[in-house]
Coordinates of C-alpha atoms in Angstrom, one line a residue:
M802 CA 157.3 287.3 30.4
P803 CA 157.4 291.2 30.5
R804 CA 156.9 292.7 33.9
L805 CA 153.7 294.5 34.8
T806 CA 153.6 298.2 35.4
P807 CA 152.2 299.3 38.7
D808 CA 149.1 300.6 36.9
Q809 CA 148.6 297.3 35.1
F810 CA 149.0 295.4 38.4
L811 CA 146.5 297.7 40.1
H812 CA 143.9 296.9 37.4
E813 CA 144.7 293.1 37.8
L814 CA 144.2 293.1 41.5
T815 CA 141.2 295.4 41.8
G816 CA 138.8 292.7 40.6
A817 CA 140.4 289.6 42.2
E818 CA 137.8 287.7 44.2
D819 CA 140.0 286.0 46.8
L820 CA 143.2 288.0 47.5
L821 CA 145.9 287.7 50.2
I822 CA 148.8 290.2 50.2
V823 CA 151.8 289.1 52.3
Q824 CA 154.1 292.0 52.8
D825 CA 157.5 292.7 54.5
L826 CA 157.8 296.1 56.3
D827 CA 161.3 297.7 56.5
G828 CA 162.3 298.9 53.1
V829 CA 158.8 298.3 51.7
C830 CA 156.4 300.6 53.5
M831 CA 159.1 302.4 55.5
Q832 CA 162.5 303.7 54.4
L833 CA 165.5 301.8 55.7
V834 CA 167.3 303.8 58.4
K835 CA 170.5 303.3 60.4
D836 CA 168.7 303.6 63.7
P837 CA 165.4 301.7 63.7
L838 CA 164.1 303.8 66.6
T839 CA 163.9 306.7 64.1
R840 CA 161.5 304.9 61.7
C841 CA 158.1 306.4 61.0
M842 CA 155.0 305.1 59.4
D843 CA 152.5 306.9 57.1
P844 CA 149.1 307.1 58.8
A845 CA 147.4 306.9 55.4
Y846 CA 149.2 303.5 54.9
V847 CA 147.9 302.3 58.2
E848 CA 144.3 303.2 57.3
A849 CA 144.7 301.5 53.9
V850 CA 145.8 298.3 55.6
A851 CA 142.7 298.5 57.8
A852 CA 140.4 298.8 54.8
L853 CA 141.9 295.6 53.4
D854 CA 141.0 293.6 56.5
G855 CA 141.2 289.9 55.7
Q856 CA 143.1 290.5 52.5
F857 CA 146.5 291.6 54.0
A858 CA 149.1 290.3 56.4
V859 CA 152.6 291.3 57.3
L860 CA 155.5 288.8 57.3
T861 CA 158.6 290.5 58.9
N862 CA 161.7 289.7 60.7
G863 CA 161.1 292.7 62.9
E864 CA 158.7 292.6 65.8
H865 CA 155.2 293.8 66.7
E866 CA 155.7 294.6 70.3
G867 CA 158.3 296.3 72.6
R868 CA 159.8 299.8 72.4
R869 CA 161.3 298.9 69.0
G870 CA 158.1 297.2 67.8
V871 CA 156.0 298.2 64.8
N872 CA 153.0 298.7 67.1
R873 CA 154.7 301.8 68.5
L874 CA 155.0 303.2 65.0
V875 CA 151.3 302.6 64.3
E876 CA 150.4 304.4 67.6
Q877 CA 152.7 307.3 66.7
A878 CA 151.2 307.6 63.2
L879 CA 147.7 307.7 64.5
V880 CA 148.6 310.1 67.4
D881 CA 146.2 308.4 69.8
P882 CA 148.0 305.4 71.4
D883 CA 144.6 303.8 72.3
L884 CA 143.0 304.1 68.9
P885 CA 144.8 301.1 67.2
K886 CA 143.5 298.6 69.8
R887 CA 140.1 300.2 70.1
E888 CA 139.5 300.3 66.3
G889 CA 141.7 297.4 65.1
R890 CA 144.4 299.4 63.4
Y891 CA 147.5 297.3 64.2
L892 CA 149.1 295.5 61.3
P893 CA 148.0 291.9 61.4
G894 CA 150.3 289.0 60.7
L895 CA 153.6 287.4 61.7
A896 CA 156.7 289.1 63.1
A897 CA 160.1 287.8 64.2
G898 CA 160.2 285.6 61.1
G899 CA 157.0 283.9 62.1
V900 CA 156.9 283.2 65.8
Q901 CA 155.1 286.3 66.8
L902 CA 151.5 286.3 65.7
Q903 CA 149.2 289.3 66.0
D904 CA 145.7 290.2 64.9
R905 CA 144.6 293.8 64.0
F906 CA 143.6 294.5 67.6
G907 CA 147.1 293.8 68.9
D908 CA 146.3 290.5 70.5
L909 CA 149.7 288.7 70.4
S910 CA 151.0 285.2 71.0
H911 CA 154.2 283.1 70.5
P912 CA 152.9 279.7 69.4
G913 CA 155.3 276.8 70.1
V914 CA 157.9 278.8 72.1
S915 CA 159.0 277.5 75.6
Q916 CA 159.5 279.6 78.7
E917 CA 163.2 278.5 78.8
E918 CA 163.7 279.9 75.4
M919 CA 162.0 283.2 76.3
T920 CA 164.2 283.5 79.4
F921 CA 167.4 283.0 77.3
L922 CA 166.2 285.6 74.8
A923 CA 165.4 288.1 77.5
Q924 CA 169.1 287.9 78.7
A925 CA 170.6 287.9 75.2
P926 CA 170.7 291.7 74.6
S927 CA 172.9 292.4 77.6
R928 CA 175.2 289.5 76.7
M929 CA 175.5 290.9 73.1
E930 CA 176.4 294.3 74.5
A931 CA 179.1 292.8 76.8
L932 CA 180.6 290.7 73.9
L933 CA 180.7 293.8 71.7
M934 CA 182.6 295.7 74.4
E935 CA 185.2 292.9 74.4
R936 CA 185.6 292.8 70.6
L937 CA 185.1 296.3 69.3
P938 CA 188.3 298.0 70.7
A939 CA 190.5 296.0 68.4
L940 CA 188.5 297.1 65.3
L941 CA 187.6 300.7 66.4
P942 CA 190.7 301.9 68.3
Q943 CA 189.6 305.5 67.9
L944 CA 186.7 304.9 70.4
H945 CA 187.2 304.7 74.2
G946 CA 185.2 304.5 77.4
D947 CA 181.8 306.0 77.3
D948 CA 181.9 306.5 73.5
L949 CA 182.6 302.8 72.9
A950 CA 179.8 301.8 75.4
Q951 CA 177.3 304.1 73.7
V952 CA 178.2 302.6 70.3
A953 CA 177.8 299.0 71.6
K954 CA 174.5 299.8 73.3
A955 CA 173.1 301.4 70.1
A956 CA 174.1 298.4 68.0
V957 CA 172.1 296.0 70.0
L958 CA 168.4 295.8 69.1
D959 CA 166.7 294.5 72.3
T960 CA 163.7 292.9 70.7
Q961 CA 161.7 290.3 72.6
V962 CA 162.1 287.1 70.5
S963 CA 164.7 288.1 67.8
P964 CA 167.5 290.2 69.5
T965 CA 169.8 291.6 66.9
I966 CA 173.1 293.3 66.4
N967 CA 172.9 296.0 63.7
L968 CA 176.2 297.3 62.3
N969 CA 174.9 300.4 60.5
G970 CA 175.9 302.8 63.3
I971 CA 179.3 301.2 63.6
F972 CA 179.9 301.3 59.9
A973 CA 179.4 305.1 60.1
F974 CA 182.8 305.3 61.9
V975 CA 184.6 303.6 58.9
P976 CA 182.8 305.0 55.8
G977 CA 184.3 303.6 52.6
D978 CA 186.8 301.3 54.5
V979 CA 185.7 298.0 53.0
T980 CA 188.4 296.0 54.7
C981 CA 187.4 297.2 58.2
Q982 CA 183.7 296.7 57.3
Q983 CA 184.4 293.1 56.4
A984 CA 186.3 292.6 59.6
L985 CA 183.4 293.9 61.5
Q986 CA 181.1 291.5 59.7
T987 CA 183.4 288.6 60.6
M988 CA 183.5 289.7 64.2
L989 CA 179.8 289.8 64.4
S990 CA 179.4 286.3 63.0
E991 CA 181.9 285.0 65.5
L992 CA 180.1 286.8 68.4
M993 CA 176.7 285.4 67.5
H994 CA 178.0 281.9 67.1
Q995 CA 179.4 282.2 70.6
L996 CA 176.0 283.1 71.8
L997 CA 174.6 279.9 70.1
A998 CA 177.2 277.9 71.9
E999 CA 176.2 279.4 75.2
A1000 CA 172.5 278.5 74.5
A1001 CA 173.5 274.9 73.9
D1002 CA 175.4 274.9 77.2
Q1003 CA 172.2 275.8 78.9
G1004 CA 170.3 272.8 77.3
L1005 CA 168.9 274.8 74.4
E1006 CA 170.9 273.3 71.5
G1007 CA 168.8 273.5 68.4
S1008 CA 166.5 276.2 69.8
F1009 CA 168.0 279.1 67.9
F1010 CA 169.6 280.0 64.6
L1011 CA 171.3 283.1 63.1
H1012 CA 169.5 285.1 60.4
V1013 CA 172.0 287.1 58.3
A1014 CA 170.6 290.2 56.5
P1015 CA 171.2 290.6 53.7
N1016 CA 172.7 287.2 53.0
L1017 CA 174.0 285.2 50.1
G1018 CA 171.9 282.1 50.7
R1019 CA 173.0 279.1 52.7
D1020 CA 176.2 277.1 52.8
A1021 CA 176.6 273.4 52.8
Q1022 CA 175.9 273.3 56.6
G1023 CA 172.7 275.2 56.1
D1024 CA 174.0 278.4 57.7
E1025 CA 173.2 281.7 56.0
R1026 CA 176.3 283.3 54.3
I1027 CA 177.4 286.8 55.0
K1028 CA 177.3 289.2 52.1
P1029 CA 180.7 290.9 52.4
A1030 CA 180.9 294.7 52.2
A1031 CA 182.0 296.1 48.8
F1032 CA 182.2 299.6 47.4
G1033 CA 178.7 300.9 47.0
D1034 CA 177.1 298.0 48.8
V1035 CA 177.7 297.6 52.5
G1036 CA 176.4 294.0 52.4
T1037 CA 175.4 292.3 55.6
T1038 CA 174.3 294.8 58.3
D1039 CA 172.4 292.7 60.8
I1040 CA 172.5 289.3 62.4
Q1041 CA 169.4 288.3 64.3
F1042 CA 169.4 285.6 67.0
M1043 CA 166.2 283.8 66.1
L1044 CA 164.1 280.9 67.3
T1045 CA 164.5 277.8 65.1
G1046 CA 161.6 277.6 62.6
S1047 CA 161.4 281.4 62.3
I1048 CA 161.6 281.4 58.5
K1049 CA 159.3 283.3 56.3
E1050 CA 158.6 280.3 54.1
A1051 CA 156.9 278.6 57.0
G1052 CA 155.2 281.8 58.0
L1053 CA 153.6 282.0 54.6
L1054 CA 151.9 278.7 55.3
V1055 CA 150.7 279.9 58.7
L1056 CA 149.1 283.0 57.1
L1057 CA 147.6 280.9 54.2
N1058 CA 146.1 278.5 56.8
Q1059 CA 144.5 281.3 58.7
H1060 CA 143.2 282.9 55.5
I1061 CA 141.5 279.7 54.4
K1062 CA 140.0 279.3 57.8
R1063 CA 138.5 282.8 57.6
R1064 CA 137.0 282.2 54.2
W1065 CA 136.1 278.5 54.3
G1066 CA 135.5 277.9 58.0
E1067 CA 138.3 275.3 58.6
S1068 CA 142.1 275.2 58.9
P1069 CA 143.4 272.7 56.4
L1070 CA 146.8 272.5 58.2
G1071 CA 145.1 272.3 61.7
D1072 CA 144.3 275.1 64.2
A1073 CA 147.6 274.5 66.0
F1074 CA 149.8 274.7 63.0
N1075 CA 152.8 277.1 63.5
V1076 CA 156.3 277.8 62.2
R1077 CA 157.9 275.7 64.9
T1078 CA 156.0 272.6 63.9
A1079 CA 156.2 273.2 60.2
P1080 CA 158.7 271.7 57.9
H1081 CA 161.8 273.8 57.2
A1082 CA 162.6 272.8 53.6
P1083 CA 160.8 274.6 50.8
D1084 CA 160.1 271.3 49.0
A1085 CA 158.5 269.9 52.1
L1086 CA 156.4 273.0 52.7
L1087 CA 155.1 272.9 49.1
A1088 CA 154.4 269.2 49.4
L1089 CA 152.4 269.8 52.6
V1090 CA 150.2 272.4 50.8
K1091 CA 149.6 270.0 47.9
E1092 CA 148.6 267.2 50.3
R1093 CA 146.3 269.2 52.6
I1094 CA 144.9 272.2 50.7
P1095 CA 142.5 271.9 47.8
A1096 CA 143.8 273.9 44.8
E1097 CA 140.4 275.5 44.4
R1098 CA 140.6 277.1 47.9
M1099 CA 143.9 278.8 47.2
P1100 CA 143.7 282.6 47.2
L1101 CA 145.6 284.8 44.7
L1102 CA 148.8 285.5 46.6
V1103 CA 150.9 288.6 46.3
G1104 CA 154.2 288.8 48.0
V1105 CA 155.9 292.1 48.6
G1106 CA 159.5 292.5 49.7
D1107 CA 162.7 294.4 49.2
T1108 CA 165.6 292.1 50.2
V1109 CA 166.6 289.7 47.4
T1110 CA 170.3 289.2 46.5
S1111 CA 172.3 287.5 43.8
T1112 CA 176.0 287.6 43.5
A1113 CA 178.3 285.7 41.1
S1114 CA 180.3 283.0 42.9
A1115 CA 184.0 283.6 43.3
D1116 CA 184.9 280.8 40.8
G1117 CA 182.4 282.2 38.2
T1118 CA 180.5 278.9 37.9
G1119 CA 177.2 280.1 39.4
W1120 CA 175.3 282.4 41.6
L1121 CA 175.0 282.9 45.3
R1122 CA 171.4 283.8 45.9
G1123 CA 169.8 284.9 49.2
G1124 CA 168.0 287.7 50.9
S1125 CA 165.4 287.5 53.7
D1126 CA 162.5 287.8 51.3
R1127 CA 163.7 285.4 48.6
G1128 CA 162.5 282.2 50.3
F1129 CA 158.9 283.2 50.9
L1130 CA 158.6 284.9 47.5
N1131 CA 159.9 281.7 45.7
L1132 CA 157.5 279.5 47.6
L1133 CA 154.6 281.9 46.8
Q1134 CA 155.5 281.7 43.2
D1135 CA 155.7 277.9 43.3
L1136 CA 152.3 277.7 44.9
G1137 CA 150.8 279.7 42.1
A1138 CA 152.4 277.4 39.5
W1139 CA 150.9 274.4 41.3
C1140 CA 147.3 275.7 41.7
G1141 CA 147.0 277.7 38.5
Q1142 CA 146.9 281.1 40.2
P1143 CA 149.0 284.0 38.8
N1144 CA 150.6 284.7 42.1
R1145 CA 152.7 287.8 41.9
V1146 CA 156.0 288.9 43.3
V1147 CA 156.6 292.7 44.0
L1148 CA 160.0 294.1 44.7
V1149 CA 160.4 297.6 46.3
D1150 CA 163.7 299.5 45.8
S1151 CA 165.0 300.1 49.4
S1152 CA 168.2 301.9 48.3
H1153 CA 166.5 305.3 48.9
G1154 CA 167.0 305.2 52.7
E1155 CA 170.1 305.6 54.9
V1156 CA 171.5 302.1 54.1
D1157 CA 173.5 301.2 51.0
R1158 CA 171.5 298.7 49.0
P1159 CA 171.6 297.8 45.3
S1160 CA 169.3 300.1 43.3
H1161 CA 166.7 299.4 40.6
A1162 CA 167.7 302.7 38.9
D1163 CA 169.6 301.4 35.9
G1164 CA 167.2 298.5 35.3
S1165 CA 169.9 295.8 35.5
L1166 CA 169.0 294.7 39.0
Q1167 CA 172.6 293.8 39.5
G1168 CA 173.2 292.4 43.0
I1169 CA 169.5 291.5 43.2
T1170 CA 168.8 288.9 40.5
D1171 CA 170.5 287.3 37.6
P1172 CA 169.6 285.8 34.1
E1173 CA 169.4 282.3 35.6
D1174 CA 167.3 283.2 38.6
S1175 CA 164.2 281.1 39.1
L1176 CA 162.5 283.9 41.1
R1177 CA 160.4 285.9 38.6
I1178 CA 159.9 289.5 39.7
D1179 CA 156.5 290.6 38.3
V1180 CA 156.4 294.2 39.4
L1181 CA 159.1 296.7 40.4
M1182 CA 158.6 299.7 42.6
P1183 CA 161.9 301.6 41.6
D1184 CA 160.9 304.8 43.5
G1185 CA 160.9 302.9 46.8
P1186 CA 158.4 303.0 49.7
D1187 CA 156.8 306.3 48.8
Q1188 CA 155.8 304.8 45.4
Y1189 CA 154.6 301.6 47.0
I1190 CA 152.5 303.3 49.6
A1191 CA 150.8 305.5 47.0
W1192 CA 150.1 302.4 44.9
F1193 CA 148.9 300.4 47.9
R1194 CA 146.5 303.2 49.0
Q1195 CA 145.0 303.2 45.5
L1196 CA 144.5 299.4 45.6
S1197 CA 142.9 299.6 49.1
A1198 CA 140.5 302.4 47.9
H1199 CA 139.5 300.4 44.8
R1200 CA 138.9 297.1 46.6
S1201 CA 137.1 298.6 49.6
A1202 CA 134.8 300.4 47.3
G1203 CA 133.5 297.2 45.7
P1204 CA 131.8 294.1 46.8
V1205 CA 134.9 291.9 47.8
R1206 CA 134.2 288.8 49.8

């Protein structure tokens, strides 16, 4: 089927009776940047989210709280740091892949997470920095002493429940050197697997997994594949050390469960349902919805993301598909097919920022999707976050002006 234009999509959603927009953040409503601490958020976007209260939730691998959290961006956008909590302007939904739950007043919880796991996570950033100091000299011999320490420190994102190593700043020292960029990606994978082994040694085997972004789907062992750097596409830039169960597909069901509770007065999956108790396999998640949620109570779901990948396999026999948004977008699409709702998938072009990403510009979507891809992209936002924010503000104004339940 032909894709909808943003204007056609706006018209379609304006009159929807029961709507839930589930949206990623970085690359969607904010440009991708090499240093996440330099991100900024449009205050008009924050106000548009507030006007869609009950019809919108975030689903991000970033985090709500901490110095790197999105809550700080909301406070900066609105100038008054007390206003978001006072008037409910924080972005509601799930962060850290699904383990960090927040309402619009910033009330936050980590359902299903143990104190032992939180303690290990708190220590992980300093350990990541130490391991980088051991491994980087062989790959970046031009850096020494304090310069090397500064680079290692900047690469570690000290988030609360998904500490991350981000290679963007390191890649800046080897621009265009694909061989070195690939060696850095391999080093990063080995380092993070070492951290997994250290967690297991402390009795936390199975508590964590590695989220590779962007990735090329999963291998036979269920691990996410690195997307190797190539000319014009730097590939994998981040690996996040995440709590098992922190997958957006499961997070989608948590948000759906909450939405139905608000609208119908009961949680079909139970009040305690969370990503750590949810199934992990997409088929099992879909089966759970079919078993527990009446089709007539399903809202119209709209999924918005930017990170979807597809690359031809080396032997030419198929495609390696991945991306941190692909799983939840696929599940959202499958839920629509089951319940008869025209659930929609929106893809925002995140190549306009500081990070090399495949672009929508030529219309081919090469590196993003392929002719055999089961994921149907209904709406493209080729001009990136600026276009999406302008469209989102229009939608919010249209829906908040009418009698939407």
